[in-house]
Tab-separated table of C-alpha atoms in Angstrom:
chain	number	residue	atom	x	y	z
Y	24	UNK	CA	31.237	85.592	-83.463
Y	25	UNK	CA	33.224	85.636	-80.248
Y	26	UNK	CA	36.750	86.605	-79.279
Y	27	UNK	CA	38.654	85.121	-76.363
Y	28	UNK	CA	42.142	85.547	-74.960
Y	29	UNK	CA	43.344	81.948	-74.964
Y	30	UNK	CA	42.743	78.369	-76.077
Y	31	UNK	CA	41.219	77.319	-72.746
Y	32	UNK	CA	38.564	80.061	-72.994
Y	33	UNK	CA	37.695	78.969	-76.540
Y	34	UNK	CA	37.299	75.342	-75.484
Y	35	UNK	CA	35.147	76.414	-72.518
Y	36	UNK	CA	32.787	78.251	-74.888
Y	37	UNK	CA	32.547	75.198	-77.162
Y	38	UNK	CA	31.850	72.951	-74.166
Y	39	UNK	CA	29.089	75.393	-73.157
Y	40	UNK	CA	27.444	74.882	-76.542
Y	41	UNK	CA	28.601	78.006	-78.410
Y	42	UNK	CA	28.471	77.224	-82.127
Y	43	UNK	CA	29.602	80.529	-83.683
Y	44	UNK	CA	33.098	81.513	-84.743
Y	45	UNK	CA	35.519	81.837	-81.836
Y	46	UNK	CA	38.712	83.822	-82.420
Y	47	UNK	CA	41.620	83.394	-80.017
Y	48	UNK	CA	43.287	86.809	-79.849
Y	49	UNK	CA	46.312	85.599	-77.908
Y	50	UNK	CA	49.178	83.266	-78.714
Y	51	UNK	CA	48.565	79.526	-78.817
Y	52	UNK	CA	51.664	77.325	-78.946
Y	53	UNK	CA	51.809	75.417	-82.259
Y	54	UNK	CA	52.083	72.104	-80.413
Y	55	UNK	CA	48.447	72.659	-79.339
Y	56	UNK	CA	47.215	72.965	-82.943
Y	57	UNK	CA	45.363	69.677	-82.630
Y	58	UNK	CA	43.023	71.309	-80.089
Y	59	UNK	CA	42.454	74.336	-82.326
Y	60	UNK	CA	41.397	71.996	-85.126
Y	61	UNK	CA	39.381	69.609	-82.955
Y	62	UNK	CA	37.343	72.424	-81.363
Y	63	UNK	CA	37.001	74.472	-84.609
Y	64	UNK	CA	38.681	77.525	-83.097
Y	65	UNK	CA	40.175	80.355	-85.129
Y	66	UNK	CA	43.728	81.227	-84.103
Y	67	UNK	CA	45.537	84.553	-84.350
Y	68	UNK	CA	48.818	84.351	-86.262
Y	69	UNK	CA	51.157	86.361	-84.056
Y	70	UNK	CA	54.007	86.676	-86.584
Y	71	UNK	CA	55.553	84.890	-89.557
Y	72	UNK	CA	57.370	82.289	-87.416
Y	73	UNK	CA	54.155	81.516	-85.532
Y	74	UNK	CA	52.296	81.073	-88.818
Y	75	UNK	CA	54.999	78.768	-90.167
Y	76	UNK	CA	54.919	76.655	-87.015
Y	77	UNK	CA	51.110	76.437	-87.039
Y	78	UNK	CA	51.257	75.365	-90.682
Y	79	UNK	CA	53.966	72.781	-89.969
Y	80	UNK	CA	51.672	71.126	-87.413
Y	81	UNK	CA	49.761	69.698	-90.367
Y	82	UNK	CA	46.331	70.394	-88.860
Y	83	UNK	CA	43.888	72.386	-91.007
Y	84	UNK	CA	43.428	75.680	-89.164
Y	85	UNK	CA	41.346	78.799	-89.604
Y	86	UNK	CA	43.352	81.896	-88.706
Y	87	UNK	CA	43.240	85.672	-88.511
Y	88	UNK	CA	46.435	87.630	-89.083
Y	89	UNK	CA	47.432	90.162	-86.465
Y	90	UNK	CA	48.823	93.240	-88.217
Y	91	UNK	CA	51.232	95.370	-86.205
Y	92	UNK	CA	50.413	99.010	-86.884
Y	93	UNK	CA	52.435	100.479	-84.036
Y	94	UNK	CA	51.530	98.775	-80.774
Y	95	UNK	CA	54.403	96.274	-81.171
Y	96	UNK	CA	52.807	93.531	-79.095
Y	97	UNK	CA	51.704	90.950	-81.656
Y	98	UNK	CA	51.493	90.957	-85.402
Y	99	UNK	CA	53.256	91.097	-88.696
Y	100	UNK	CA	54.403	94.659	-89.421
Y	101	UNK	CA	51.839	96.299	-91.715
Y	102	UNK	CA	54.508	97.257	-94.275
Y	103	UNK	CA	56.181	93.813	-94.337
Y	104	UNK	CA	54.500	92.696	-97.541
Y	105	UNK	CA	56.907	89.786	-98.015
Y	106	UNK	CA	55.938	88.261	-94.652
Y	107	UNK	CA	52.233	88.844	-95.294
Y	108	UNK	CA	52.533	87.196	-98.704
Y	109	UNK	CA	54.340	84.196	-97.184
Y	110	UNK	CA	51.677	83.627	-94.524
Y	111	UNK	CA	48.911	83.731	-97.117
Y	112	UNK	CA	50.624	80.892	-98.982
Y	113	UNK	CA	51.322	78.570	-96.053
Y	114	UNK	CA	49.664	75.159	-96.365
Y	115	UNK	CA	47.043	74.094	-93.813
Y	116	UNK	CA	46.120	77.688	-92.892
Y	117	UNK	CA	42.908	79.321	-94.086
Y	118	UNK	CA	43.080	83.066	-93.528
Y	119	UNK	CA	39.614	84.249	-92.603
Y	120	UNK	CA	40.490	87.728	-91.377
Y	121	UNK	CA	43.063	90.357	-90.480
Y	122	UNK	CA	43.049	92.782	-87.579
Y	123	UNK	CA	45.024	95.278	-85.581
Y	124	UNK	CA	44.596	97.107	-82.281
Y	125	UNK	CA	44.466	100.862	-81.760
Y	126	UNK	CA	46.494	101.277	-78.589
Y	127	UNK	CA	45.834	105.001	-78.007
Y	128	UNK	CA	42.213	105.301	-79.121
Y	129	UNK	CA	41.131	106.072	-75.572
Y	130	UNK	CA	43.029	109.368	-75.490
Y	131	UNK	CA	41.867	112.630	-76.997
Y	132	UNK	CA	45.325	114.218	-76.710
Y	133	UNK	CA	46.486	115.575	-80.096
Y	134	UNK	CA	49.555	113.298	-80.262
Y	135	UNK	CA	47.401	110.237	-79.439
Y	136	UNK	CA	44.840	111.140	-82.095
Y	137	UNK	CA	47.640	111.560	-84.625
Y	138	UNK	CA	49.124	108.189	-83.656
Y	139	UNK	CA	45.701	106.512	-83.984
Y	140	UNK	CA	45.219	108.079	-87.427
Y	141	UNK	CA	48.620	106.678	-88.434
Y	142	UNK	CA	47.649	103.225	-87.204
Y	143	UNK	CA	44.396	103.339	-89.171
Y	144	UNK	CA	46.269	104.425	-92.310
Y	145	UNK	CA	48.861	101.653	-91.923
Y	146	UNK	CA	46.133	99.044	-91.423
Y	147	UNK	CA	44.014	100.085	-94.375
Y	148	UNK	CA	47.131	100.434	-96.562
Y	149	UNK	CA	48.040	96.817	-95.707
Y	150	UNK	CA	44.507	95.629	-96.503
Y	151	UNK	CA	44.557	97.557	-99.802
Y	152	UNK	CA	47.928	96.003	-100.681
Y	153	UNK	CA	46.590	92.503	-99.917
Y	154	UNK	CA	43.629	92.970	-102.212
Y	155	UNK	CA	45.809	94.432	-104.988
Y	156	UNK	CA	48.139	91.418	-104.633
Y	157	UNK	CA	45.184	89.062	-105.085
Y	158	UNK	CA	45.087	88.072	-101.407
Y	159	UNK	CA	41.712	87.961	-99.671
Y	160	UNK	CA	42.022	89.520	-96.184
Y	161	UNK	CA	38.627	88.124	-95.212
Y	162	UNK	CA	36.874	89.827	-92.323
Y	163	UNK	CA	38.808	92.890	-91.196
Y	164	UNK	CA	38.520	94.428	-87.732
Y	165	UNK	CA	40.360	97.126	-85.826
Y	166	UNK	CA	38.030	98.680	-83.225
Y	167	UNK	CA	38.058	97.602	-79.590
Y	168	UNK	CA	35.976	99.313	-76.868
Y	169	UNK	CA	37.794	102.666	-76.825
Y	170	UNK	CA	37.861	102.951	-80.607
Y	171	UNK	CA	34.161	102.083	-80.779
Y	172	UNK	CA	33.451	104.944	-78.375
Y	173	UNK	CA	35.844	107.536	-79.839
Y	174	UNK	CA	35.998	106.912	-83.583
Y	175	UNK	CA	33.420	106.960	-86.323
Y	176	UNK	CA	32.270	103.549	-87.568
Y	177	UNK	CA	34.973	101.809	-89.578
Y	178	UNK	CA	34.537	99.792	-92.807
Y	179	UNK	CA	35.086	96.513	-90.997
Y	180	UNK	CA	33.230	93.238	-90.535
Y	181	UNK	CA	33.649	93.194	-86.758
Y	182	UNK	CA	34.228	95.419	-83.762
Y	183	UNK	CA	35.636	93.918	-80.566
Y	184	UNK	CA	33.984	95.317	-77.441
Y	185	UNK	CA	35.942	93.925	-74.525
Y	186	UNK	CA	36.164	96.290	-71.564
Y	187	UNK	CA	32.839	97.835	-72.539
Y	188	UNK	CA	31.137	94.488	-71.880
Y	189	UNK	CA	32.197	94.886	-68.257
Y	190	UNK	CA	30.871	98.443	-68.080
Y	191	UNK	CA	34.305	100.026	-68.252
Y	192	UNK	CA	34.624	103.069	-70.466
Y	193	UNK	CA	37.547	105.308	-71.209
Y	194	UNK	CA	37.786	108.933	-70.159
Y	195	UNK	CA	35.706	111.326	-72.192
Y	196	UNK	CA	33.277	108.627	-73.335
Y	197	UNK	CA	29.632	109.592	-73.434
Y	198	UNK	CA	28.466	105.995	-73.839
Y	199	UNK	CA	26.214	105.185	-70.856
Y	200	UNK	CA	27.717	102.001	-69.424
Y	201	UNK	CA	27.000	100.335	-66.102
Y	202	UNK	CA	29.613	98.287	-64.259
Y	203	UNK	CA	28.972	94.564	-64.616
Y	204	UNK	CA	31.588	93.466	-62.095
Y	205	UNK	CA	33.624	94.631	-59.177
Y	206	UNK	CA	36.882	93.545	-57.623
Y	207	UNK	CA	37.152	93.519	-53.852
Y	208	UNK	CA	40.097	92.606	-51.666
Y	209	UNK	CA	41.290	93.029	-48.116
Y	210	UNK	CA	44.293	95.259	-47.600
Y	211	UNK	CA	47.096	93.030	-46.385
Y	212	UNK	CA	49.631	95.719	-45.661
Y	213	UNK	CA	50.094	99.439	-46.093
Y	214	UNK	CA	53.643	100.762	-46.284
């Protein structure tokens, strides 16, 4: 399984012959649903309105639900059971997974660790509620690179190493990574 940021990256992987599941973590406008369906890409549902618009496109789509556990970038709030229930019952959408992102997992500061613990609790509470309500959350995933390095293994189907693939590790990480890229530029002006 692969995760990409946008529709164009997903299509590029398909054109390169990648056959596995490809999850688009970012927002794809609903008017591009035809391409999601045609290329067999799995789309993140950013919020209830996004899910409704994807469903209204009429194309059969595989999706993962983004659950907002405190980062407030994308996702349905973890405690908004009514919105979660609605998305699960939208026509044309097949929910294959749910995920969240731990935005402070790279910090070992006490307040950051407490915040991360709260995010984990909110996520697993939402997953537990889904199952109790008869909703299948599918594959769950919450760990990105920093959480992989700083937390114990989680009871999830996937982990999402992103920055770690480029050899970037957060402070205090004992994982031996080597940089896989560099960025070089000429200084145009110093003020």
